[in-house]
């Protein structure tokens, strides 16, 4: 490995981001460089900070969960050892970074070794690590890419393609490539059967994988021939970012003006001179779209035509291309011409309204008084998905519910001035979180949930996007049905609970009774809440979003029950447990706030 490689290394993630869009590649590098934003041009610093803080760029660039991928990889090693029995294996990750390349080459030349885990190769400045490299006949190699996914998604083929190109450039012969995924239909019984859990998909360029695979095969030649050019371009971007000097003008990549905003991202435009109608491999809209919309087209996403809810991207692009950048640019007769749906019309009304809201007062008042009968239970679950099923009766990526929060409004005229007040005469709070004293806590959760959702009598159970809460109830019922006779009473109780669930989001999305300019076309609670009550905030919490909550629990549960770590840090877990409770508490309190705001708008006092 030469000195150039040591200073600038290009990874598979860099490559995949670049072939999607070179601007996305640039933004990807900003992810861990928050401290350097002050050295960027002002507009870049502002836009990138906004993308990270408001749109959560860390989540945007996540495809496969890293921790889950590591866990699945560990089990995959045992799977390959079972498939290739009596074959000696080596794990390159057992060696230091300086030795990985040489140890890989030694293993390839060692006739006694048949399986190489985490095989590491360098070509120019590009590095690749192969989950499992297996020796075939006549000196050829089999590439296995393992994914913590229940489907052999076509986009993963580019992971394999990157590895295949590097090995071919280095002179290796590739017999076949596989995408290994998890069998979503496998259900854990008494013992984990790896041969049933893991599924090696056919090689990515085979026609049996469908139309998208044929497109990949067509582009393989272009990517192979232009690989060095692509790597050089990525090095430019990476070096420019690392130097933080004249980033916007140091390359044509940044100085160009995208005068015509193209539909979707500029995927593969380098190769075919055009852009497809979206991209079936990566998605029609790049994560960096809002950044480019402002930087290269001087249009804020806020209240732009791209913020319309429920409209397909081509229609939004048509509006933009015909001169309409913002919702307020559209006149009322254009609503008919563009055939906007009711939600889009309501949003248009809110954007044109002096107070920034649209409301059907009488209809909303009737809806609230008819559906929200006291006591009102505000419910929120937190759950985590594991690729490797750990509890009996579960399958890959079943959601394990580990926490809930319930706020019960037992009479009208409740106020929420004190966010830290846990119980008063009007508002009761109940909660549960698994304490990790036992691996399977589902019965404990079920019993407490049934009690808490009936403690003040029957009343509507309110969720925000109720499909999630209903799915969690269904999961618990499915678990109880493993022994129907024993659990009949609990099954009936959960079905009764499910029948009482209503959706707070319906006020905005389904019933179309209220909209707000500040929703920016979204009906998620993270948009609705701050628009209705800017004072309500998750800032200051150690855990501020659902993804962070999930990953916190996943880490400690995995440490204790998957890895069985003898040095499990109980004190750290107890601290995290308290932080999880605080976060989930605010989720249901937020629903109380939204409900009370709706009541206030229509002057409903009962």
Coordinates of C-alpha atoms in Angstrom, one line a residue:
X1 CA 0.0 0.0 0.0
X2 CA 1.7 3.2 -1.1
X3 CA 1.8 6.6 0.7
X4 CA -0.9 8.0 -1.5
X5 CA -3.3 5.3 -0.3
X6 CA -2.5 6.1 3.3
X7 CA -3.5 9.8 2.9
X8 CA -6.6 9.5 0.8
X9 CA -8.7 6.3 0.9
X10 CA -11.9 5.8 -1.1
X11 CA -14.4 3.5 0.4
X12 CA -17.4 1.7 -1.0
X13 CA -19.7 4.3 0.5
X14 CA -17.8 7.1 -1.2
X15 CA -18.1 5.3 -4.5
X16 CA -21.9 4.6 -4.1
X17 CA -22.6 8.2 -3.1
X18 CA -20.6 9.5 -6.1
X19 CA -22.3 7.5 -8.8
X20 CA -25.6 8.7 -7.4
X21 CA -24.6 12.3 -7.4
X22 CA -21.3 14.1 -6.9
X23 CA -23.0 16.7 -4.7
X24 CA -24.4 14.0 -2.5
X25 CA -20.9 12.7 -2.2
X26 CA -19.7 16.1 -1.0
X27 CA -22.5 16.3 1.6
X28 CA -21.7 12.8 2.8
X29 CA -18.2 14.0 3.7
X30 CA -19.7 16.9 5.8
X31 CA -21.4 14.4 8.1
X32 CA -18.6 14.2 10.6
X33 CA -17.2 17.6 10.1
X34 CA -19.6 19.9 12.0
X35 CA -16.7 21.7 13.7
X36 CA -15.4 23.0 10.4
X37 CA -18.5 24.6 9.0
X38 CA -17.4 28.1 10.0
X39 CA -14.6 27.8 7.4
X40 CA -17.0 27.2 4.6
X41 CA -18.7 30.0 2.5
X42 CA -21.6 31.4 4.6
X43 CA -24.3 30.0 2.4
X44 CA -22.8 26.5 2.4
X45 CA -22.4 26.5 6.2
X46 CA -26.0 27.6 6.7
X47 CA -27.4 25.1 4.2
X48 CA -25.4 22.1 5.5
X49 CA -26.1 23.0 9.2
X50 CA -29.8 23.2 8.3
X51 CA -29.7 19.8 6.5
X52 CA -28.0 18.2 9.5
X53 CA -30.0 19.8 12.3
X54 CA -33.5 19.9 10.7
X55 CA -33.5 17.0 8.3
X56 CA -31.1 14.8 10.2
X57 CA -28.4 14.1 7.6
X58 CA -27.1 11.3 9.8
X59 CA -30.3 9.4 9.3
X60 CA -30.6 10.4 5.6
X61 CA -27.4 8.6 4.7
X62 CA -28.1 5.5 6.8
X63 CA -29.3 2.5 4.7
X64 CA -28.3 -0.6 6.6
X65 CA -28.0 -0.2 10.4
X66 CA -24.3 -0.5 11.2
X67 CA -24.7 -2.3 14.5
X68 CA -27.2 -4.7 13.1
X69 CA -24.9 -5.3 10.1
X70 CA -22.1 -6.3 12.4
X71 CA -24.3 -8.7 14.3
X72 CA -25.7 -10.3 11.2
X73 CA -22.1 -10.6 9.9
X74 CA -21.0 -12.6 13.0
X75 CA -23.8 -15.1 12.5
X76 CA -23.0 -15.2 8.8
X77 CA -19.5 -16.5 9.5
X78 CA -21.0 -19.5 11.2
X79 CA -23.4 -20.0 8.3
X80 CA -20.6 -20.1 5.8
X81 CA -18.7 -22.6 8.0
X82 CA -21.7 -24.8 8.0
X83 CA -22.2 -24.5 4.2
X84 CA -18.5 -25.2 3.5
X85 CA -17.9 -27.9 6.1
X86 CA -14.3 -29.1 6.6
X87 CA -13.0 -25.9 4.9
X88 CA -10.5 -23.9 6.8
X89 CA -11.3 -20.2 7.2
X90 CA -9.5 -17.0 8.2
X91 CA -10.9 -13.7 9.5
X92 CA -8.8 -10.8 8.2
X93 CA -10.3 -8.5 10.8
X94 CA -8.2 -10.3 13.4
X95 CA -5.2 -8.4 12.0
X96 CA -4.2 -4.8 12.2
X97 CA -5.1 -2.4 9.3
X98 CA -1.5 -2.5 8.1
X99 CA -1.5 -6.3 7.7
X100 CA -5.0 -6.9 6.2
X101 CA -4.0 -6.5 2.6
X102 CA -1.0 -8.8 2.8
X103 CA -2.8 -11.4 5.0
X104 CA -5.6 -11.5 2.4
X105 CA -3.1 -12.2 -0.4
X106 CA -1.4 -14.8 1.7
X107 CA -4.7 -16.5 2.4
X108 CA -5.6 -16.6 -1.3
X109 CA -2.3 -18.3 -2.1
X110 CA -2.6 -20.7 0.8
X111 CA -4.2 -24.0 -0.5
X112 CA -5.4 -25.0 2.9
X113 CA -7.6 -21.9 3.4
X114 CA -11.0 -21.9 1.5
X115 CA -13.0 -19.1 3.1
X116 CA -11.6 -15.6 3.7
X117 CA -13.8 -13.3 5.9
X118 CA -13.4 -9.6 5.5
X119 CA -11.0 -10.0 2.7
X120 CA -9.3 -6.6 2.1
X121 CA -8.0 -5.3 -1.2
X122 CA -6.6 -1.9 -2.4
X123 CA -6.6 -0.7 -6.0
X124 CA -5.1 2.7 -6.4
X125 CA -6.8 4.6 -3.6
X126 CA -9.9 2.4 -3.4
X127 CA -10.4 -0.1 -0.6
X128 CA -12.9 -2.9 -0.5
X129 CA -13.7 -5.4 2.2
X130 CA -15.6 -8.6 1.2
X131 CA -17.8 -10.2 3.8
X132 CA -16.9 -13.7 2.6
X133 CA -14.5 -14.6 -0.3
X134 CA -14.7 -18.3 -1.1
X135 CA -12.2 -20.2 -3.4
X136 CA -13.8 -22.0 -6.3
X137 CA -12.3 -24.2 -8.9
X138 CA -9.5 -23.2 -11.3
X139 CA -8.3 -20.4 -9.1
X140 CA -11.6 -18.5 -9.4
X141 CA -13.3 -16.7 -6.5
X142 CA -16.9 -16.4 -5.2
X143 CA -17.9 -13.0 -3.7
X144 CA -20.6 -13.1 -1.0
X145 CA -22.0 -9.8 0.1
X146 CA -24.1 -10.2 3.3
X147 CA -26.9 -7.7 4.0
X148 CA -28.9 -7.2 7.2
X149 CA -32.0 -7.1 5.0
X150 CA -35.0 -9.3 4.4
X151 CA -34.8 -8.7 0.6
X152 CA -32.0 -9.0 -1.9
X153 CA -32.5 -5.3 -3.0
X154 CA -31.2 -4.5 -6.4
X155 CA -29.4 -1.5 -5.2
X156 CA -27.2 -3.7 -3.1
X157 CA -25.8 -5.1 -6.4
X158 CA -23.7 -2.0 -6.6
X159 CA -21.9 -3.0 -3.4
X160 CA -21.0 -6.2 -5.1
X161 CA -20.1 -4.5 -8.4
X162 CA -17.6 -2.2 -6.6
X163 CA -15.9 -5.2 -5.1
X164 CA -15.9 -7.2 -8.3
X165 CA -14.4 -4.3 -10.3
X166 CA -11.5 -3.9 -7.8
X167 CA -10.8 -7.6 -7.8
X168 CA -10.9 -7.8 -11.6
X169 CA -8.6 -4.8 -11.8
X170 CA -6.2 -6.6 -9.6
X171 CA -6.2 -9.6 -11.9
X172 CA -8.5 -12.0 -10.0
X173 CA -11.0 -14.2 -11.8
X174 CA -14.6 -14.0 -10.3
X175 CA -16.7 -17.1 -10.8
X176 CA -19.9 -15.7 -9.3
X177 CA -21.3 -13.0 -7.0
X178 CA -24.0 -13.5 -4.4
X179 CA -26.2 -11.2 -2.3
X180 CA -26.9 -13.0 1.0
X181 CA -30.0 -11.8 2.8
X182 CA -32.2 -13.0 5.7
X183 CA -35.3 -15.2 5.2
X184 CA -38.2 -13.1 6.4
X185 CA -40.4 -16.2 6.6
X186 CA -38.1 -18.0 9.0
X187 CA -39.6 -18.3 12.5
X188 CA -37.4 -19.1 15.5
X189 CA -38.6 -22.2 17.3
X190 CA -36.3 -23.8 19.9
X191 CA -33.0 -23.4 18.1
X192 CA -31.6 -21.0 15.5
X193 CA -31.2 -22.7 12.2
X194 CA -28.7 -20.7 10.2
X195 CA -29.3 -22.7 7.0
X196 CA -32.9 -21.6 7.0
X197 CA -32.2 -18.0 8.1
X198 CA -29.7 -17.0 5.5
X199 CA -30.5 -17.0 1.8
X200 CA -27.8 -16.6 -0.9
X201 CA -29.5 -14.8 -3.8
X202 CA -28.4 -15.6 -7.4
X203 CA -25.7 -13.5 -8.9
X204 CA -26.7 -9.9 -9.4
X205 CA -26.3 -9.8 -13.1
X206 CA -28.6 -12.8 -13.8
X207 CA -31.8 -12.0 -15.7
X208 CA -33.8 -13.8 -13.0
X209 CA -33.3 -10.8 -10.7
X210 CA -35.5 -8.7 -13.0
X211 CA -35.4 -5.5 -15.1
X212 CA -33.2 -3.5 -12.7
X213 CA -30.6 -6.1 -12.7
X214 CA -30.4 -5.9 -16.5
X215 CA -29.7 -2.2 -16.2
X216 CA -26.9 -2.9 -13.8
X217 CA -25.3 -5.4 -16.2
X218 CA -25.5 -2.8 -19.0
X219 CA -23.6 -0.2 -16.9
X220 CA -21.0 -2.7 -15.7
X221 CA -18.8 -2.0 -18.6
X222 CA -19.0 1.8 -18.2
X223 CA -18.2 1.6 -14.5
X224 CA -15.3 -0.8 -15.1
X225 CA -13.8 1.3 -17.9
X226 CA -14.2 4.6 -16.0
X227 CA -13.4 3.4 -12.5
X228 CA -10.1 5.2 -12.3
X229 CA -11.7 8.5 -13.5
X230 CA -14.4 8.1 -10.8
X231 CA -11.9 7.4 -8.1
X232 CA -9.8 10.5 -9.1
X233 CA -12.9 12.7 -8.9
X234 CA -13.8 11.4 -5.5
X235 CA -10.3 12.1 -4.3
X236 CA -10.7 15.7 -5.5
X237 CA -13.9 16.1 -3.5
X238 CA -12.4 14.4 -0.4
X239 CA -9.2 16.4 -0.5
X240 CA -11.0 19.7 -1.1
X241 CA -13.3 19.1 1.8
X242 CA -10.4 18.1 4.1
X243 CA -8.5 21.2 3.2
X244 CA -11.6 23.4 3.5
X245 CA -10.1 26.0 1.1
X246 CA -12.1 27.6 -1.7
X247 CA -14.5 24.6 -1.6
X248 CA -17.1 26.2 -3.8
X249 CA -14.7 27.4 -6.5
X250 CA -11.8 24.8 -6.5
X251 CA -13.5 22.5 -9.0
X252 CA -16.0 22.6 -11.8
X253 CA -18.1 20.3 -9.6
X254 CA -18.9 23.2 -7.3
X255 CA -18.6 26.2 -9.6
X256 CA -21.2 25.0 -12.1
X257 CA -24.7 26.4 -12.0
X258 CA -27.5 23.9 -12.3
X259 CA -29.7 26.3 -14.2
X260 CA -32.2 23.6 -15.0
X261 CA -33.3 21.6 -12.0
X262 CA -33.6 18.1 -13.3
X263 CA -36.1 15.5 -12.2
X264 CA -34.8 13.4 -9.5
X265 CA -31.0 13.1 -8.9
X266 CA -28.4 13.2 -11.6
X267 CA -27.9 9.4 -11.4
X268 CA -25.9 7.9 -14.2
X269 CA -26.1 11.1 -16.3
X270 CA -22.3 10.8 -16.6
X271 CA -22.9 7.6 -18.5
X272 CA -26.0 7.9 -20.6
X273 CA -26.3 11.6 -21.1
X274 CA -29.7 11.8 -19.5
X275 CA -31.7 11.2 -16.3
X276 CA -34.3 8.5 -15.9
X277 CA -37.7 9.2 -14.4
X278 CA -36.5 8.8 -10.9
X279 CA -34.2 5.9 -10.1
X280 CA -35.5 2.5 -9.1
X281 CA -32.2 1.6 -7.6
X282 CA -31.7 4.5 -5.2
X283 CA -35.0 6.3 -5.1
X284 CA -36.4 9.2 -7.1
X285 CA -35.3 11.9 -4.8
X286 CA -31.8 12.3 -3.5
X287 CA -31.3 13.1 0.2
X288 CA -29.4 16.2 -0.8
X289 CA -32.3 17.5 -2.9
X290 CA -33.2 20.4 -0.6
X291 CA -29.6 21.5 -0.4
X292 CA -29.2 21.6 -4.2
X293 CA -32.6 23.2 -4.6
X294 CA -31.4 26.2 -2.6
X295 CA -27.7 26.3 -3.6
X296 CA -28.0 25.8 -7.3
X297 CA -31.5 27.1 -7.9
X298 CA -32.0 29.7 -5.2
X299 CA -35.3 28.2 -4.0
X300 CA -36.1 27.4 -0.3
X301 CA -37.8 24.1 0.2
X302 CA -40.1 25.8 2.8
X303 CA -43.5 26.3 1.1
X304 CA -42.0 25.6 -2.3
X305 CA -44.1 23.5 -4.8
X306 CA -41.9 20.6 -3.8
X307 CA -43.4 20.7 -0.3
X308 CA -46.9 19.7 -1.6
X309 CA -48.1 16.6 0.2
X310 CA -49.5 13.7 -1.8
X311 CA -48.3 14.9 -5.2
X312 CA -46.0 12.8 -7.3
X313 CA -42.6 14.2 -8.0
X314 CA -43.2 14.6 -11.8
X315 CA -46.1 16.9 -11.1
X316 CA -44.1 19.0 -8.8
X317 CA -41.3 19.2 -11.4
X318 CA -43.9 20.3 -14.0
X319 CA -45.1 23.1 -11.8
X320 CA -41.5 24.2 -11.2
X321 CA -40.5 24.0 -14.9
X322 CA -43.5 26.1 -15.9
X323 CA -42.4 28.9 -13.6
X324 CA -44.1 28.2 -10.2
X325 CA -41.5 27.9 -7.5
X326 CA -43.6 28.5 -4.4
X327 CA -47.1 27.6 -3.3
X328 CA -48.0 31.2 -3.2
X329 CA -47.1 31.6 -6.9
X330 CA -50.1 29.5 -7.8
X331 CA -53.4 31.3 -8.4
X332 CA -56.7 29.6 -7.5
X333 CA -57.5 28.6 -11.1
X334 CA -54.1 26.8 -11.3
X335 CA -55.3 24.4 -8.6
X336 CA -57.8 23.1 -11.1
X337 CA -55.3 23.0 -14.0
X338 CA -52.8 21.0 -11.9
X339 CA -55.5 18.8 -10.4
X340 CA -54.3 19.2 -6.8
X341 CA -55.8 16.8 -4.2
X342 CA -57.7 18.1 -1.2
X343 CA -54.7 18.0 1.1
X344 CA -52.7 20.1 -1.4
X345 CA -55.6 22.6 -1.7
X346 CA -55.8 23.0 2.1
X347 CA -52.1 23.6 2.3
X348 CA -52.4 26.1 -0.5
X349 CA -55.2 27.8 1.5
X350 CA -53.0 27.9 4.6
X351 CA -50.1 29.4 2.7
X352 CA -52.3 32.2 1.3
X353 CA -54.0 32.8 4.6
X354 CA -53.0 35.9 6.7
X355 CA -52.6 33.8 9.8
X356 CA -51.0 30.8 8.0
X357 CA -53.7 28.3 8.8
X358 CA -56.6 26.6 7.2
X359 CA -59.4 25.2 9.4
X360 CA -62.9 23.9 9.0
X361 CA -64.0 25.1 12.5
X362 CA -67.5 23.6 12.8
X363 CA -66.5 20.3 11.3
X364 CA -63.4 20.1 13.5
X365 CA -65.4 21.0 16.6
X366 CA -67.9 18.2 15.8
X367 CA -65.1 15.7 15.1
X368 CA -63.4 16.3 18.4
X369 CA -66.5 16.3 20.5
X370 CA -67.7 13.0 18.8
X371 CA -64.4 11.0 18.8
X372 CA -62.5 12.3 21.8
X373 CA -64.6 11.2 24.8
X374 CA -63.1 11.2 28.3
X375 CA -61.0 9.5 29.5
X376 CA -58.6 10.0 26.6
X377 CA -55.5 7.8 26.5
X378 CA -52.5 9.1 24.5
X379 CA -50.3 6.1 23.6
X380 CA -46.9 5.8 22.1
X381 CA -44.8 2.6 21.6
X382 CA -41.1 2.3 21.1
X383 CA -39.8 -0.8 19.3
X384 CA -36.7 -2.3 17.8
X385 CA -36.1 -4.7 14.9
X386 CA -33.5 -7.4 15.0
X387 CA -32.3 -9.1 11.9
X388 CA -31.4 -12.2 13.9
X389 CA -34.5 -13.5 15.7
X390 CA -33.8 -13.9 19.3
X391 CA -37.1 -14.7 21.0
X392 CA -39.3 -17.8 20.3
X393 CA -42.0 -17.1 17.7
X394 CA -40.2 -14.1 16.1
X395 CA -38.7 -13.8 12.6
X396 CA -36.2 -11.5 11.0
X397 CA -37.0 -7.9 11.5
X398 CA -40.1 -8.5 13.7
X399 CA -40.5 -5.4 15.9
X400 CA -39.9 -6.1 19.6
X401 CA -41.8 -3.5 21.6
X402 CA -39.8 -2.6 24.6
X403 CA -41.4 0.6 25.9
X404 CA -44.6 2.7 26.0
X405 CA -45.8 5.9 27.4
X406 CA -49.5 6.8 28.2
X407 CA -50.9 10.2 29.1
X408 CA -54.5 9.9 30.3
X409 CA -56.7 13.1 30.1
X410 CA -59.4 12.3 32.6
X411 CA -61.5 15.5 32.3
X412 CA -61.7 18.6 30.1
X413 CA -59.9 21.9 30.5
X414 CA -56.6 20.2 31.1
X415 CA -53.6 22.5 30.9
X416 CA -50.0 21.4 30.1
X417 CA -48.1 24.4 31.5
X418 CA -45.7 22.2 33.5
X419 CA -44.1 19.6 31.2
X420 CA -42.4 17.9 34.1
X421 CA -45.7 17.3 36.0
X422 CA -46.3 13.6 36.1
X423 CA -49.6 13.5 37.8
X424 CA -52.3 16.0 38.8
X425 CA -56.1 16.0 39.0
X426 CA -56.5 16.2 35.2
X427 CA -53.6 14.3 33.7
X428 CA -52.2 10.9 34.6
X429 CA -49.0 9.4 33.2
X430 CA -48.2 5.7 33.0
X431 CA -45.1 4.1 31.5
X432 CA -43.2 0.9 31.0
X433 CA -39.7 0.0 29.8
X434 CA -38.0 -3.3 29.8
X435 CA -35.4 -3.4 32.6
X436 CA -33.3 -6.2 31.0
X437 CA -33.6 -8.3 34.1
X438 CA -35.0 -11.0 31.7
X439 CA -34.5 -11.7 28.0
X440 CA -38.2 -12.1 27.2
X441 CA -40.3 -9.4 28.9
X442 CA -43.3 -9.5 26.6
X443 CA -45.8 -11.0 29.1
X444 CA -44.8 -8.4 31.7
X445 CA -45.3 -5.6 29.2
X446 CA -48.7 -7.0 28.0
X447 CA -50.1 -7.3 31.5
X448 CA -49.1 -3.7 32.5
X449 CA -50.3 -2.3 29.1
X450 CA -53.8 -3.9 29.6
X451 CA -54.0 -2.5 33.1
X452 CA -52.9 1.0 32.2
X453 CA -55.2 1.3 29.2
X454 CA -58.2 0.5 31.3
X455 CA -57.3 2.0 34.7
X456 CA -59.6 5.1 34.3
X457 CA -62.3 3.2 32.4
X458 CA -62.9 2.7 28.7
X459 CA -62.1 5.6 26.4
X460 CA -60.5 6.3 23.1
X461 CA -56.8 5.4 22.7
X462 CA -55.1 8.0 20.6
X463 CA -52.0 7.4 18.6
X464 CA -50.2 9.6 16.1
X465 CA -50.0 7.5 12.9
X466 CA -52.0 4.7 14.5
X467 CA -50.8 2.0 12.0
X468 CA -47.6 1.7 14.1
X469 CA -49.4 1.2 17.4
X470 CA -51.9 -1.2 15.8
X471 CA -49.0 -3.2 14.3
X472 CA -47.4 -3.5 17.7
X473 CA -50.6 -4.8 19.3
X474 CA -50.9 -7.3 16.4
X475 CA -47.3 -8.5 17.2
X476 CA -48.2 -9.0 20.9
X477 CA -51.4 -10.9 19.9
X478 CA -49.4 -13.1 17.5
X479 CA -47.0 -14.0 20.3
X480 CA -49.9 -14.8 22.7
X481 CA -51.5 -17.1 20.1
X482 CA -48.5 -19.5 20.4
X483 CA -50.6 -20.7 23.4
X484 CA -54.1 -19.6 22.7
X485 CA -55.8 -21.6 25.4
X486 CA -53.5 -20.2 28.1
X487 CA -53.6 -16.6 26.9
X488 CA -57.2 -16.3 25.8
X489 CA -58.1 -13.5 28.3
X490 CA -55.1 -11.4 27.3
X491 CA -55.7 -11.9 23.6
X492 CA -59.3 -10.7 24.0
X493 CA -58.1 -7.7 26.0
X494 CA -55.6 -6.7 23.4
X495 CA -58.1 -7.0 20.6
X496 CA -60.4 -4.7 22.6
X497 CA -57.6 -2.2 23.0
X498 CA -56.9 -2.2 19.3
X499 CA -60.6 -1.5 18.5
X500 CA -60.4 1.7 20.6
X501 CA -57.4 3.2 18.8
X502 CA -58.0 6.4 16.8
X503 CA -55.4 8.5 15.0
X504 CA -54.7 12.1 16.0
X505 CA -53.0 12.6 12.6
X506 CA -56.5 12.0 10.9
X507 CA -57.4 15.6 11.8
X508 CA -54.9 16.8 9.4
X509 CA -54.4 14.1 6.8
X510 CA -57.5 11.9 6.5
X511 CA -60.3 14.2 7.6
X512 CA -58.6 17.3 6.1
X513 CA -59.9 19.6 8.8
X514 CA -56.8 21.6 9.6
X515 CA -53.6 22.6 7.8
X516 CA -50.8 25.1 8.6
X517 CA -48.2 26.9 6.5
X518 CA -45.5 25.9 8.9
X519 CA -46.3 22.2 8.4
X520 CA -44.5 22.6 5.1
X521 CA -46.7 19.9 3.5
X522 CA -45.9 17.3 6.2
X523 CA -48.2 15.7 8.8
X524 CA -45.6 14.1 10.9
X525 CA -45.6 14.9 14.6
X526 CA -42.1 16.4 14.3
X527 CA -43.6 19.1 11.9
X528 CA -47.0 19.5 13.4
X529 CA -46.0 20.0 17.0
X530 CA -43.5 22.9 16.6
X531 CA -45.9 24.6 14.2
X532 CA -48.6 24.6 16.9
X533 CA -46.4 25.1 19.9
X534 CA -42.9 26.5 19.3
X535 CA -42.1 26.4 23.0
X536 CA -42.4 22.6 23.2
X537 CA -39.0 21.1 22.6
X538 CA -37.0 17.9 22.8
X539 CA -33.8 19.9 23.1
X540 CA -31.8 19.2 26.2
X541 CA -32.7 15.5 26.2
X542 CA -30.0 13.0 25.8
X543 CA -32.3 11.1 23.4
X544 CA -34.2 13.3 21.0
X545 CA -35.7 11.1 18.3
X546 CA -37.0 7.6 17.7
X547 CA -33.9 6.3 15.9
X548 CA -31.7 7.3 18.8
X549 CA -34.1 5.6 21.2
X550 CA -34.1 2.4 19.2
X551 CA -30.4 2.3 18.9
X552 CA -29.8 2.9 22.6
X553 CA -32.0 0.0 23.5
X554 CA -30.6 -2.2 20.7
X555 CA -27.0 -1.7 22.0
X556 CA -27.7 -2.7 25.6
X557 CA -30.1 -5.6 24.7
X558 CA -27.5 -6.9 22.3
X559 CA -24.7 -6.6 24.8
X560 CA -26.6 -8.5 27.4
X561 CA -28.5 -11.2 25.5
X562 CA -26.8 -11.6 22.1
X563 CA -23.2 -11.1 23.0
X564 CA -23.7 -12.1 26.7
X565 CA -21.0 -9.6 27.7
X566 CA -19.8 -10.5 31.2
X567 CA -18.8 -6.8 31.6
X568 CA -22.3 -5.5 30.9
X569 CA -22.4 -1.9 32.3
X570 CA -25.5 -2.0 34.4
X571 CA -25.1 1.6 35.7
X572 CA -24.8 3.0 32.1
X573 CA -27.9 1.0 31.1
X574 CA -29.9 2.5 34.1
X575 CA -28.9 6.0 33.0
X576 CA -30.0 5.3 29.4
X577 CA -33.2 3.7 30.7
X578 CA -34.1 7.0 32.4
X579 CA -33.3 9.0 29.2
X580 CA -35.5 6.7 27.2
X581 CA -38.4 7.3 29.7
X582 CA -38.0 11.0 29.4
X583 CA -38.1 10.9 25.6
X584 CA -41.1 8.7 25.3
X585 CA -42.9 10.8 28.0
X586 CA -42.6 13.9 25.9
X587 CA -43.9 12.0 22.8
X588 CA -47.3 11.4 24.5
X589 CA -47.3 14.8 26.2
X590 CA -46.8 16.3 22.7
X591 CA -50.0 14.6 21.7
X592 CA -51.8 16.2 24.6
X593 CA -50.5 19.6 23.5
X594 CA -51.7 19.1 19.9
X595 CA -55.2 17.9 21.1
X596 CA -55.5 20.9 23.4
X597 CA -54.4 23.3 20.7
X598 CA -57.1 21.9 18.4
X599 CA -59.7 22.4 21.1
X600 CA -58.6 26.0 21.7
X601 CA -58.8 26.8 18.0
X602 CA -62.4 25.8 17.8
X603 CA -63.3 27.0 21.4
X604 CA -64.2 23.5 22.6
X605 CA -64.4 23.5 26.4
X606 CA -65.8 20.0 27.0

